[in-house]
XYZ file of N, CA, C and O in Angstrom:
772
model
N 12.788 18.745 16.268
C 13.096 17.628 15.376
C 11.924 16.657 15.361
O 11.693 16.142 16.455
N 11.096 16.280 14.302
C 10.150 15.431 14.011
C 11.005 14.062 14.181
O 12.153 13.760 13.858
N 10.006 13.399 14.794
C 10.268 11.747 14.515
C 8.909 10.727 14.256
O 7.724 10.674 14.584
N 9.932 9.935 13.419
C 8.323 8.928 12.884
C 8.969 7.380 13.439
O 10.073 6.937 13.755
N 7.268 6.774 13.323
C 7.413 5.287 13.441
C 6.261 5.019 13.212
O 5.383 5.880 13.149
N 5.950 3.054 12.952
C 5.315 3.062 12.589
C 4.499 1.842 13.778
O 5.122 1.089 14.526
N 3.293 1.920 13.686
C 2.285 1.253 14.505
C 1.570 -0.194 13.845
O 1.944 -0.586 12.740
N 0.881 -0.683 14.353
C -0.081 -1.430 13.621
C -1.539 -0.191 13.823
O -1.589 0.757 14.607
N -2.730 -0.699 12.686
C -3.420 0.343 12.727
C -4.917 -0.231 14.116
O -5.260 -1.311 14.596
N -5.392 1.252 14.274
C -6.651 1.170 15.436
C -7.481 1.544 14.503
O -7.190 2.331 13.603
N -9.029 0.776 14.725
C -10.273 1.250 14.362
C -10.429 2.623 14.298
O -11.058 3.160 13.386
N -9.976 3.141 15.071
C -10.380 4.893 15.172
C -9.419 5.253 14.408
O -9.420 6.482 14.347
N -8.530 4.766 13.743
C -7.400 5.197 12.545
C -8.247 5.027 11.235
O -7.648 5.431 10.238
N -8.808 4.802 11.133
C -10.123 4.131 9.683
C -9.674 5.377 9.093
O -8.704 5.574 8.362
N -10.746 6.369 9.638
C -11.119 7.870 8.670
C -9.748 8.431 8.349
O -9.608 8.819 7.189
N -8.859 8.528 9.050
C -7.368 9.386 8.679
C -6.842 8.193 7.803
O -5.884 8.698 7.218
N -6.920 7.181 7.484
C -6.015 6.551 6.461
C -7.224 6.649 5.202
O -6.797 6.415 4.071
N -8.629 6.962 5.327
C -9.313 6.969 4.205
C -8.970 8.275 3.504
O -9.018 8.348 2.276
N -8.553 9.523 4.430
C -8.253 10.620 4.004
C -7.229 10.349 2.963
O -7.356 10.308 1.740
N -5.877 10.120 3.941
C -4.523 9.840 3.340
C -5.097 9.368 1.575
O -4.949 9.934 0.492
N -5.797 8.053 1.991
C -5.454 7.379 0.928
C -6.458 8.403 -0.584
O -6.253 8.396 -1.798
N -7.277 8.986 0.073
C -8.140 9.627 -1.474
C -7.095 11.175 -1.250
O -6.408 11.141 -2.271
N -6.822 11.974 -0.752
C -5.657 12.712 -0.988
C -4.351 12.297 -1.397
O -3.740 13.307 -1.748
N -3.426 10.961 -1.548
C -2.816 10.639 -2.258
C -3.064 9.998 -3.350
O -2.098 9.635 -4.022
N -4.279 9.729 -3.756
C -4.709 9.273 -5.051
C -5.172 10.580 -6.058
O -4.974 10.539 -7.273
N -5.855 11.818 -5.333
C -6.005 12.729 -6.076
C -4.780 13.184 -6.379
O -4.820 13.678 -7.506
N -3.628 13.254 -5.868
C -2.169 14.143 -6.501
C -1.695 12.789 -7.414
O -1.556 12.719 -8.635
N -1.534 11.931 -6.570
C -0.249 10.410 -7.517
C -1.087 9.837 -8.869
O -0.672 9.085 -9.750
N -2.460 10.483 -8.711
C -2.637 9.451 -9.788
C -3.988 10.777 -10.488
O -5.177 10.521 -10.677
N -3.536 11.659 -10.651
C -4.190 12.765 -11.475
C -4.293 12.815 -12.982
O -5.248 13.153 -13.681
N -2.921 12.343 -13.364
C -2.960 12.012 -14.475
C -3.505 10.526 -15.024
O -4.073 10.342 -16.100
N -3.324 9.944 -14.444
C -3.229 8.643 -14.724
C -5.066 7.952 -14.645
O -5.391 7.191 -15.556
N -5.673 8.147 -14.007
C -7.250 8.150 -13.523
C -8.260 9.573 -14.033
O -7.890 10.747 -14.053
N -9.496 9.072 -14.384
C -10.666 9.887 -14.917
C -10.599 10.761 -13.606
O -10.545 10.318 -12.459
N -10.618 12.521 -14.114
C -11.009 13.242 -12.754
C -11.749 12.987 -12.287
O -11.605 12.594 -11.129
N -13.130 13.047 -12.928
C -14.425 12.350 -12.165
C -14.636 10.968 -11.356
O -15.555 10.733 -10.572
N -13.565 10.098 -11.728
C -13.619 9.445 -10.679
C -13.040 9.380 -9.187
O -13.401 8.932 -8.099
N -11.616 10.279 -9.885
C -10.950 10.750 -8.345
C -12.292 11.593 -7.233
O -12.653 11.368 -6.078
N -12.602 12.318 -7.978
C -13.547 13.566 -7.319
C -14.467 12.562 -6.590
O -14.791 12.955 -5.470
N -14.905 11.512 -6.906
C -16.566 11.280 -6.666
C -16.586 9.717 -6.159
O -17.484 8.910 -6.398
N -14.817 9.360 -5.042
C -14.642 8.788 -4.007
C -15.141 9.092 -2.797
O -14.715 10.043 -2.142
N -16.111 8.288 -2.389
C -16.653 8.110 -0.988
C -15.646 8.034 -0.167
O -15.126 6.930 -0.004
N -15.141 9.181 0.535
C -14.074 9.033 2.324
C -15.136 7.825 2.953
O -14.898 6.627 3.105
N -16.300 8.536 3.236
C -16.968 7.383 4.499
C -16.937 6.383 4.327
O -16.586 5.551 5.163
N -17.508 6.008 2.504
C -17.719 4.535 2.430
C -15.875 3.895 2.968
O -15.552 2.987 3.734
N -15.159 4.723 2.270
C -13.538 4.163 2.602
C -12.874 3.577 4.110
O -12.381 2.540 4.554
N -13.228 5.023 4.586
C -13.256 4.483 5.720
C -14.048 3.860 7.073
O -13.755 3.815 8.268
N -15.222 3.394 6.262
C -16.108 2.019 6.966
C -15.103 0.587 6.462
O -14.786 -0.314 7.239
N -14.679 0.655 4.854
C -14.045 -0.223 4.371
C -12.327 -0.893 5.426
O -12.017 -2.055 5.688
N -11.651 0.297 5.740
C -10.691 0.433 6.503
C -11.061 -0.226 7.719
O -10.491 -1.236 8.133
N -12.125 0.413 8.357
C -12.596 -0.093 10.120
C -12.448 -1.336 9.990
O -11.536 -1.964 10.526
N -13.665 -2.019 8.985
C -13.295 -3.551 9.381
C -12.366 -4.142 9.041
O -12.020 -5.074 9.767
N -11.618 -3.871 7.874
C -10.275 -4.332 7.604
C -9.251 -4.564 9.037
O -8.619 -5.576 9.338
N -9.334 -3.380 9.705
C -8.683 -3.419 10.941
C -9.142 -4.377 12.105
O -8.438 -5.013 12.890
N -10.543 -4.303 12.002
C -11.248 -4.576 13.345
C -11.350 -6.325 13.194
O -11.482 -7.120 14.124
N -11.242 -6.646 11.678
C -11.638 -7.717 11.023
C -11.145 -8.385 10.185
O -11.835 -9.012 9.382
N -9.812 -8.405 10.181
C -8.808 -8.992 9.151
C -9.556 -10.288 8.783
O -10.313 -10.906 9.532
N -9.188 -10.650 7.347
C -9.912 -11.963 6.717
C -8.463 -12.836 7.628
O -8.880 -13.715 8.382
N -7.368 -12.722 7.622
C -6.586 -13.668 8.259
C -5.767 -13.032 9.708
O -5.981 -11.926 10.203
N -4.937 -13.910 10.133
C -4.055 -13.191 10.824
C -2.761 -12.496 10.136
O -1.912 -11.766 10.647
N -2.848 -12.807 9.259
C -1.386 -12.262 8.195
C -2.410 -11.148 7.380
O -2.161 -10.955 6.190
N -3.166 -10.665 7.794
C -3.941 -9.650 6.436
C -3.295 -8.304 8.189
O -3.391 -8.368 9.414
N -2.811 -7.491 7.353
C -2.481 -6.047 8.368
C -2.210 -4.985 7.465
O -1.622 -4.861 6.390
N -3.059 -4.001 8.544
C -2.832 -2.717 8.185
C -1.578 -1.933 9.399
O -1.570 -2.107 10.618
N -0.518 -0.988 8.507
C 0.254 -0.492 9.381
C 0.157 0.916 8.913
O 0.234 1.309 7.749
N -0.033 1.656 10.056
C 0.184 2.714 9.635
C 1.503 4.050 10.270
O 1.912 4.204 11.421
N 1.884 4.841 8.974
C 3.226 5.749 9.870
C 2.766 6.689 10.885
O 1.541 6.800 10.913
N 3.396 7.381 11.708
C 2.831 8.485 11.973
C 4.496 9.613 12.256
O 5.651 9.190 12.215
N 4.159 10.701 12.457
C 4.885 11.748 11.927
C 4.797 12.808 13.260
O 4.082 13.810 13.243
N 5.767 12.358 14.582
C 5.713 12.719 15.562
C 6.475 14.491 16.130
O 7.591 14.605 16.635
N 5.959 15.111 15.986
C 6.648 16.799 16.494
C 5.829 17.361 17.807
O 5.158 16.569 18.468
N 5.880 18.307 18.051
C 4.697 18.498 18.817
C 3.393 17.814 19.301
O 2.886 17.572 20.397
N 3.031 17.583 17.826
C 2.186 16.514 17.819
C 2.220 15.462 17.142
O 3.249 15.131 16.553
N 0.955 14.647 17.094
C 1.382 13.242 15.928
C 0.161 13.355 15.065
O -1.038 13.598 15.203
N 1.318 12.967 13.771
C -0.342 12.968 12.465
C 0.377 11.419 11.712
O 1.437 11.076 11.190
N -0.441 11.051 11.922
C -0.831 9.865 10.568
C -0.593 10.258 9.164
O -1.446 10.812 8.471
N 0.579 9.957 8.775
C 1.097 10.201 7.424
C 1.041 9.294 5.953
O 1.361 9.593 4.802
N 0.507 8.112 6.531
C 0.986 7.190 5.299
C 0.405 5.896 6.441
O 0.283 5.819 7.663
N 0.105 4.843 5.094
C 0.053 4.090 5.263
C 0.568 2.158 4.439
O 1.219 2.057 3.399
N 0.134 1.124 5.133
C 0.418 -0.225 4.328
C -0.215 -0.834 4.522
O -0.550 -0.677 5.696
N -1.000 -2.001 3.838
C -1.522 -2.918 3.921
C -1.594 -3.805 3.006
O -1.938 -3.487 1.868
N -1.099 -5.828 3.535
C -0.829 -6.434 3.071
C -1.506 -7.453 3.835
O -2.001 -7.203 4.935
N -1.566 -9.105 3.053
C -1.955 -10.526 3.054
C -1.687 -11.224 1.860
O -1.369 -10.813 0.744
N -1.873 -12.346 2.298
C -1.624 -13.155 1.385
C -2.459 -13.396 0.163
O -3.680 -13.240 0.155
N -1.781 -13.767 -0.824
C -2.300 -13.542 -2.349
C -3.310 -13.983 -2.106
O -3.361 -14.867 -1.250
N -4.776 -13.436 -2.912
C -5.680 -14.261 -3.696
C -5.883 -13.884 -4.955
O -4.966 -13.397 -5.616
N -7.484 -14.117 -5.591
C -7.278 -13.688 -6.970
C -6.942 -12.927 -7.218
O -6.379 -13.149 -8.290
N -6.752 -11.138 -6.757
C -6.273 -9.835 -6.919
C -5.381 -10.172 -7.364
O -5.162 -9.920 -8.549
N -4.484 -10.891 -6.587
C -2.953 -10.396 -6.909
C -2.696 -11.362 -8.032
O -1.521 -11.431 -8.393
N -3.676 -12.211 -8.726
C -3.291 -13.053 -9.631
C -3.108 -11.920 -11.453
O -3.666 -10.832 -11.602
N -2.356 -12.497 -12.367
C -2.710 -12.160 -13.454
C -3.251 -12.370 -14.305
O -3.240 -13.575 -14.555
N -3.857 -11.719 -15.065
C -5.449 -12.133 -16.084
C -4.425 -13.901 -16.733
O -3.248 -14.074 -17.049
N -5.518 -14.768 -16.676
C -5.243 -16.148 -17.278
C -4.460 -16.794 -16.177
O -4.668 -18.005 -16.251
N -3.714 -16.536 -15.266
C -2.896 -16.881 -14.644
C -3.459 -17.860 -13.582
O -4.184 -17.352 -12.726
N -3.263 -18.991 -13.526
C -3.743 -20.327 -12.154
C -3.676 -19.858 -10.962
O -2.761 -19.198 -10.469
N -4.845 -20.268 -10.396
C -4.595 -20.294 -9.282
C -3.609 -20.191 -7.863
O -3.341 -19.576 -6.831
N -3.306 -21.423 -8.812
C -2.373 -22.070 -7.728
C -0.626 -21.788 -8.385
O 0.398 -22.304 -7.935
N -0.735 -20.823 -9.550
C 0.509 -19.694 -9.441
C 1.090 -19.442 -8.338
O 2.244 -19.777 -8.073
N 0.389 -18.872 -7.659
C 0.789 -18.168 -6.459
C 1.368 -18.712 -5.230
O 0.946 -17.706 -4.660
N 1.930 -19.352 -4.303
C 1.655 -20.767 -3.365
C 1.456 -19.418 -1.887
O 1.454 -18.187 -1.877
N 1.301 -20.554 -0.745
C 1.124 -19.900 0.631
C 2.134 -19.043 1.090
O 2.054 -18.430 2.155
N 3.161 -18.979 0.251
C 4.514 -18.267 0.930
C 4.581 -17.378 0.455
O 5.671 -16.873 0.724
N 3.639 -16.384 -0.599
C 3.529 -15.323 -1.097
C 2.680 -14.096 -0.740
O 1.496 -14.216 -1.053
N 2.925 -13.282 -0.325
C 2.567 -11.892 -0.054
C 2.106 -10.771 -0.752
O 2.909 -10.282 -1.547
N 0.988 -10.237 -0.645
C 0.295 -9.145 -1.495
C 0.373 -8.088 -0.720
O -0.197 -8.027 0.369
N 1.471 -6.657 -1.481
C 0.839 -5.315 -0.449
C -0.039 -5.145 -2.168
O 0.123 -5.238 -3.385
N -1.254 -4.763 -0.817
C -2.524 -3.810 -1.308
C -2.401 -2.345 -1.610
O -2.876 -1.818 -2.616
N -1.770 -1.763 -0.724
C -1.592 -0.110 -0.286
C -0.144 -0.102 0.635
O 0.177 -0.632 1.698
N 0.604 0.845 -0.412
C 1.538 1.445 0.371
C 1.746 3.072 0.045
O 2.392 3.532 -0.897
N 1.207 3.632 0.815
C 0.918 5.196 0.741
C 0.986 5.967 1.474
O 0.333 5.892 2.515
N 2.384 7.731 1.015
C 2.392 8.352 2.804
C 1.585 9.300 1.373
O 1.473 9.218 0.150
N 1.161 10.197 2.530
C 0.590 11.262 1.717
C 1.761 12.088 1.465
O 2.773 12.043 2.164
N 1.548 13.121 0.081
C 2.432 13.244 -0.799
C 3.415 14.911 -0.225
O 4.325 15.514 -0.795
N 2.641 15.211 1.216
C 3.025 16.595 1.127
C 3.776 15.545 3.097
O 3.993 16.430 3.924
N 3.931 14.824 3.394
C 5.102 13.982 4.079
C 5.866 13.436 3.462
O 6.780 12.859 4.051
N 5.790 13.408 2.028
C 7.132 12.689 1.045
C 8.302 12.841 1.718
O 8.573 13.941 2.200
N 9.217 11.697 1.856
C 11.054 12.155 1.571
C 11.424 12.455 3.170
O 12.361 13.102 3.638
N 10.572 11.896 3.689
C 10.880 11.741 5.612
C 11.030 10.343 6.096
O 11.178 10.060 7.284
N 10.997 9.718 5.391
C 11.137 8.544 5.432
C 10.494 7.630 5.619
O 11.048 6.537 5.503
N 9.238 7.673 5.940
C 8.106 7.077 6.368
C 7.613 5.477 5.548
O 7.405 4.386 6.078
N 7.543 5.859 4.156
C 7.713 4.659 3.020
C 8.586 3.817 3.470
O 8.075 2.698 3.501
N 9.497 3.816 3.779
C 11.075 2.949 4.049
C 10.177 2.581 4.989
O 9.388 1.731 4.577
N 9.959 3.064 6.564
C 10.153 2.327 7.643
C 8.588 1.237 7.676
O 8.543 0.129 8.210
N 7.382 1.953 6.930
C 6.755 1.033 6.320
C 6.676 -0.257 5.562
O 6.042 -1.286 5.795
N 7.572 0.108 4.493
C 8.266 -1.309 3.924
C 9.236 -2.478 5.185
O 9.226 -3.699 5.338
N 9.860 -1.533 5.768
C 10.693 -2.160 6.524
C 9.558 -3.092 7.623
O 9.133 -4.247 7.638
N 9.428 -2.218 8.233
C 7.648 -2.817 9.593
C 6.902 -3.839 8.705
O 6.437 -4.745 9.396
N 6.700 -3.943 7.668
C 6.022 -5.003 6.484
C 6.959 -6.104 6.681
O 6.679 -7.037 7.433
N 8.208 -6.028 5.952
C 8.760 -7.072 5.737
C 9.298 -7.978 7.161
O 9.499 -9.189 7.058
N 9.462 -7.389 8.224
C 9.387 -8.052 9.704
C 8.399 -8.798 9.534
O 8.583 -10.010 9.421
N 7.084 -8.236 9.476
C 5.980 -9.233 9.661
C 5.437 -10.363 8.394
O 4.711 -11.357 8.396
N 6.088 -9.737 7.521
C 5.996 -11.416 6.197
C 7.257 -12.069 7.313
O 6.987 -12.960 8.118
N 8.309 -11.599 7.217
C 9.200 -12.693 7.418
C 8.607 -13.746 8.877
O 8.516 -14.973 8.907
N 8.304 -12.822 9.888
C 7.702 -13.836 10.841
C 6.356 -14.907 10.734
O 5.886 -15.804 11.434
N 6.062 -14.313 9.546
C 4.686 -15.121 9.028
C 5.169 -16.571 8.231
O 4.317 -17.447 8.083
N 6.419 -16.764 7.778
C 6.964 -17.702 6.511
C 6.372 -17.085 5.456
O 5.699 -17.803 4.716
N 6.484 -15.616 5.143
C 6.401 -15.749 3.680
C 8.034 -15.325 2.962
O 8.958 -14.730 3.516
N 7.979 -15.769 1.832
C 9.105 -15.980 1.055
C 9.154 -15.118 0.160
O 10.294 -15.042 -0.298
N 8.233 -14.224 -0.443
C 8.130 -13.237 -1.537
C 6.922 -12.986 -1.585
O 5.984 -13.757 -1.379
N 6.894 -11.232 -2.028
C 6.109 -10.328 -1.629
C 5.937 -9.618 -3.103
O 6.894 -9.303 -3.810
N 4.480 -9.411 -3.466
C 4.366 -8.474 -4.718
C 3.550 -7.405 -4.689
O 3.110 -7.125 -3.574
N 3.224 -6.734 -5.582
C 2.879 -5.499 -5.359
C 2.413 -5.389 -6.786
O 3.040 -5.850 -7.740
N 1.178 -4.695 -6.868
C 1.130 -4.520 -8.697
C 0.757 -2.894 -8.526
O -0.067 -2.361 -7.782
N 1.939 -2.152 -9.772
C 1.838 -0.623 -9.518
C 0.820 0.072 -11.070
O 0.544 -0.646 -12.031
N 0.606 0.858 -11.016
C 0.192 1.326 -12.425
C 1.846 1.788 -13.208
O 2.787 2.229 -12.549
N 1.871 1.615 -14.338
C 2.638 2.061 -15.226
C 3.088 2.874 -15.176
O 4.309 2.896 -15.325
N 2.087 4.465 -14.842
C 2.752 5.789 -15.072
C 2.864 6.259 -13.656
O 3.167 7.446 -13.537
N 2.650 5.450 -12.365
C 3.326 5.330 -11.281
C 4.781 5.909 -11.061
O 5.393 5.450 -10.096
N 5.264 6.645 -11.660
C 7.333 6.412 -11.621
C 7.408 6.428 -10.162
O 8.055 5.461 -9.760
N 6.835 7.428 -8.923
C 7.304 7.235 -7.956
C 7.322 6.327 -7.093
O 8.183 6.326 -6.213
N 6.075 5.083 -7.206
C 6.022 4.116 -6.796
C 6.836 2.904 -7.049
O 7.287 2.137 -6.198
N 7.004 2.814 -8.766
C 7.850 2.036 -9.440
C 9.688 2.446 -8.908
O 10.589 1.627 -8.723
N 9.747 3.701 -8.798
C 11.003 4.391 -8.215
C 11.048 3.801 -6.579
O 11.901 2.943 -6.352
N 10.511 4.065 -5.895
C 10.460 3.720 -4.618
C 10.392 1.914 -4.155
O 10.922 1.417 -3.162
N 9.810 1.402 -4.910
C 9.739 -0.411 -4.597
C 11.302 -0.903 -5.415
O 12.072 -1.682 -4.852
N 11.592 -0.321 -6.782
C 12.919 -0.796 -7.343
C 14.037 -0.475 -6.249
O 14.675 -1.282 -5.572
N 14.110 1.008 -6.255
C 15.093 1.259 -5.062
C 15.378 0.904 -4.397
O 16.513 1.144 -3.985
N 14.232 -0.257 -3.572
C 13.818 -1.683 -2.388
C 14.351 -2.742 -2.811
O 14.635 -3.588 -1.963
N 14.625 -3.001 -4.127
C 14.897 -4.346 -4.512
C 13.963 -5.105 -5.080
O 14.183 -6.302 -5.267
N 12.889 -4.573 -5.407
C 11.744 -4.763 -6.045
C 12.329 -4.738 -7.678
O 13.194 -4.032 -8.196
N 11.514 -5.760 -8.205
C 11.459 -5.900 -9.858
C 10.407 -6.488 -10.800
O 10.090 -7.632 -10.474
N 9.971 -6.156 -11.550
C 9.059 -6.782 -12.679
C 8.857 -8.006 -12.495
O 9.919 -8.542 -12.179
N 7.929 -8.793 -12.541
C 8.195 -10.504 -12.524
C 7.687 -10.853 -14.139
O 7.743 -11.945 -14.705
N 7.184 -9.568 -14.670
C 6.481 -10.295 -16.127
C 5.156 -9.681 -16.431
O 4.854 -8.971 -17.389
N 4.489 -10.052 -15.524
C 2.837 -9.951 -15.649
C 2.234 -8.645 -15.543
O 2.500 -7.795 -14.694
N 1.364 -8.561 -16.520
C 0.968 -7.050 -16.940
C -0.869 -7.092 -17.015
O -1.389 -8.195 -17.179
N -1.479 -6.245 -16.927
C -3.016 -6.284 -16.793
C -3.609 -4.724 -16.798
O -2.946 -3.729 -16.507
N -4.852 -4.740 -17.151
C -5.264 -3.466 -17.116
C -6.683 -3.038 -16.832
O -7.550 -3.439 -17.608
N -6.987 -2.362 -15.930
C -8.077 -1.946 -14.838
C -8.811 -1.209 -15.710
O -8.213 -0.312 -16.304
N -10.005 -1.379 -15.937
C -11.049 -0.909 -16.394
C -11.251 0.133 -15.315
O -11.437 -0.392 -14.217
N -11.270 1.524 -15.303
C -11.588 2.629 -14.925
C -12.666 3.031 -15.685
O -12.527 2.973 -16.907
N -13.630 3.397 -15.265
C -14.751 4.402 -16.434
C -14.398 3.736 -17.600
O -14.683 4.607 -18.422
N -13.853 2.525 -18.432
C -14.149 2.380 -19.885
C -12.615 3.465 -20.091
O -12.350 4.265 -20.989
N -12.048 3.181 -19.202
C -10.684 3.890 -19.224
C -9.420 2.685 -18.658
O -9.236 2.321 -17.497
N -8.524 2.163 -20.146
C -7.808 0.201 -19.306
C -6.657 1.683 -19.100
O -6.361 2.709 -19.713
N -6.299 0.968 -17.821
C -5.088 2.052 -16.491
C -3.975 0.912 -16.572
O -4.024 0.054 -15.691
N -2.745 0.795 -17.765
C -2.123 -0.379 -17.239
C -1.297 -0.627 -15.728
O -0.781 0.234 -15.016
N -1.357 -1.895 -15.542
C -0.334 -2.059 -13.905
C 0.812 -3.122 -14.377
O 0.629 -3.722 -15.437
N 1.767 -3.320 -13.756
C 2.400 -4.029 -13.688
C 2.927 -4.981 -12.696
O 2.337 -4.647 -11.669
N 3.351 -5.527 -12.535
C 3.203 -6.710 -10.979
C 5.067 -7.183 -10.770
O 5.831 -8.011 -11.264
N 5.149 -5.881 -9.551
C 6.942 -6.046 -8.609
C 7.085 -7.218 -8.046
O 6.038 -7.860 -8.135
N 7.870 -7.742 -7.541
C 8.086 -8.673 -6.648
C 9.256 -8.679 -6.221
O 10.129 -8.225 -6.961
N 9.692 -9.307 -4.616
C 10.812 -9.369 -4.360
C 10.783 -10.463 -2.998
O 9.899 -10.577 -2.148
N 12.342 -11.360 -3.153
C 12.254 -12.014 -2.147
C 12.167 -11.447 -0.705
O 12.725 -10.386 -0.424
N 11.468 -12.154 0.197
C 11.639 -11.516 1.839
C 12.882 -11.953 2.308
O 13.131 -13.158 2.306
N 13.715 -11.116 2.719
C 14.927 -11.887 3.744
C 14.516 -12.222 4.408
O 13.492 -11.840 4.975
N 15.633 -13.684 4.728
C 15.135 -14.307 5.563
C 16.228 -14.127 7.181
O 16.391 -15.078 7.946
N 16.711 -13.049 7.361
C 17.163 -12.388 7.889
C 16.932 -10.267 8.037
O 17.162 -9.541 7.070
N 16.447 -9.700 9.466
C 16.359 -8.768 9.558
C 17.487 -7.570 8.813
O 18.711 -7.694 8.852
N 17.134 -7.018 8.495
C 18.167 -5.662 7.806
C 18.639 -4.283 8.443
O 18.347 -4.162 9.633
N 18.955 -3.791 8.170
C 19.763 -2.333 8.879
C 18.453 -1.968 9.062
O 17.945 -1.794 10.170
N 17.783 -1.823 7.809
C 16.099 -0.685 7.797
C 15.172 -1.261 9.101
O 14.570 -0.439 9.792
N 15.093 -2.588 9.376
C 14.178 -3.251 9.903
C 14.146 -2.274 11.387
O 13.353 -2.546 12.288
């Protein structure tokens, strides 16, 4: 019987979540993204990007968590990473000061696609929302691409919903629309937690 949980992430976790993350971008988002750009993602540069993220959070509320997927052995399946809003998470025209301190940005929430449906996403979301809630944040967003369904499927299912705001990523001279979830943090732990 496999069992998972989830960690905060180690420097030496860098390269396996750079994997994860360009192997779940080549399947989740095949259609949706120029092949040539999927193809002709730097792992290393990614995961140099990852190391310091870990080693070097811009805050104490900026974290990476990652699942892992325990049998025999353990593999790193998926990952999350979140902080608090800045311009990213803003929408084109949208103020600044939209956003206030009690708001939360996940960046990446990703198991790789051949650990789907083990649950790993859940206990990720769940391990996330512990740590907004101990932080004071009050609501948490997420901006997905459009033709996302499983992502958009998986954050609604959460209690996640549209707030409005829509924008679109210049890929190669290719606009990728996203849309921007949000949902309050309880301010109380849950069954999932």
């Amino acid at each position: 019987m496999a069992l998972g949980f989830v960690r905060p992430a180690r420097p030496e976790d860098a390269g396996e979540i750079a994997r994860i993350q360009l192997a779940t971008w080549r399947v989740a988002y095949r259609r949706l993204l120029p092949r040539h750009v999927l193809a002709n993602l730097d792992e290393a540069m990614l995961a140099q990007r990852w190391e310091a993220a870990v080693r070097q959070p811009p805050s104490e509320n900026h974290r990476v968590l990652v699942a892992v997927e325990q049998a025999e052995q353990s593999y790193l399946v998926g990952f999350a990473a979140s902080g608090p809003v800045d311009a990213e998470a803003l929408a084109p025209n949208e103020p600044a000061e939209a956003l206030g301190p009690d708001v939360v940005a996940v960046t990446d929430l990703l198991v790789e696609p051949r650990w789907g449906r083990r649950g790993h996403g859940s206990r990720l979301l769940a391990a996330s929302v512990d740590l907004w809630r101990e932080s004071g944040f009050s609501t948490a967003l997420a901006w997905v691409f459009e033709g996302d369904q499983a992502s958009r499927k998986f954050l609604t299912a959460a209690g996640w919903e549209p707030d409005g705001a829509g924008r679109a990523l210049d890929v190669d001279d290719m606009l990728v629309p996203q849309l921007r979830l949000h949902v309050a943090v309880p301010t109380e732990p849950t069954e999932a937690s």
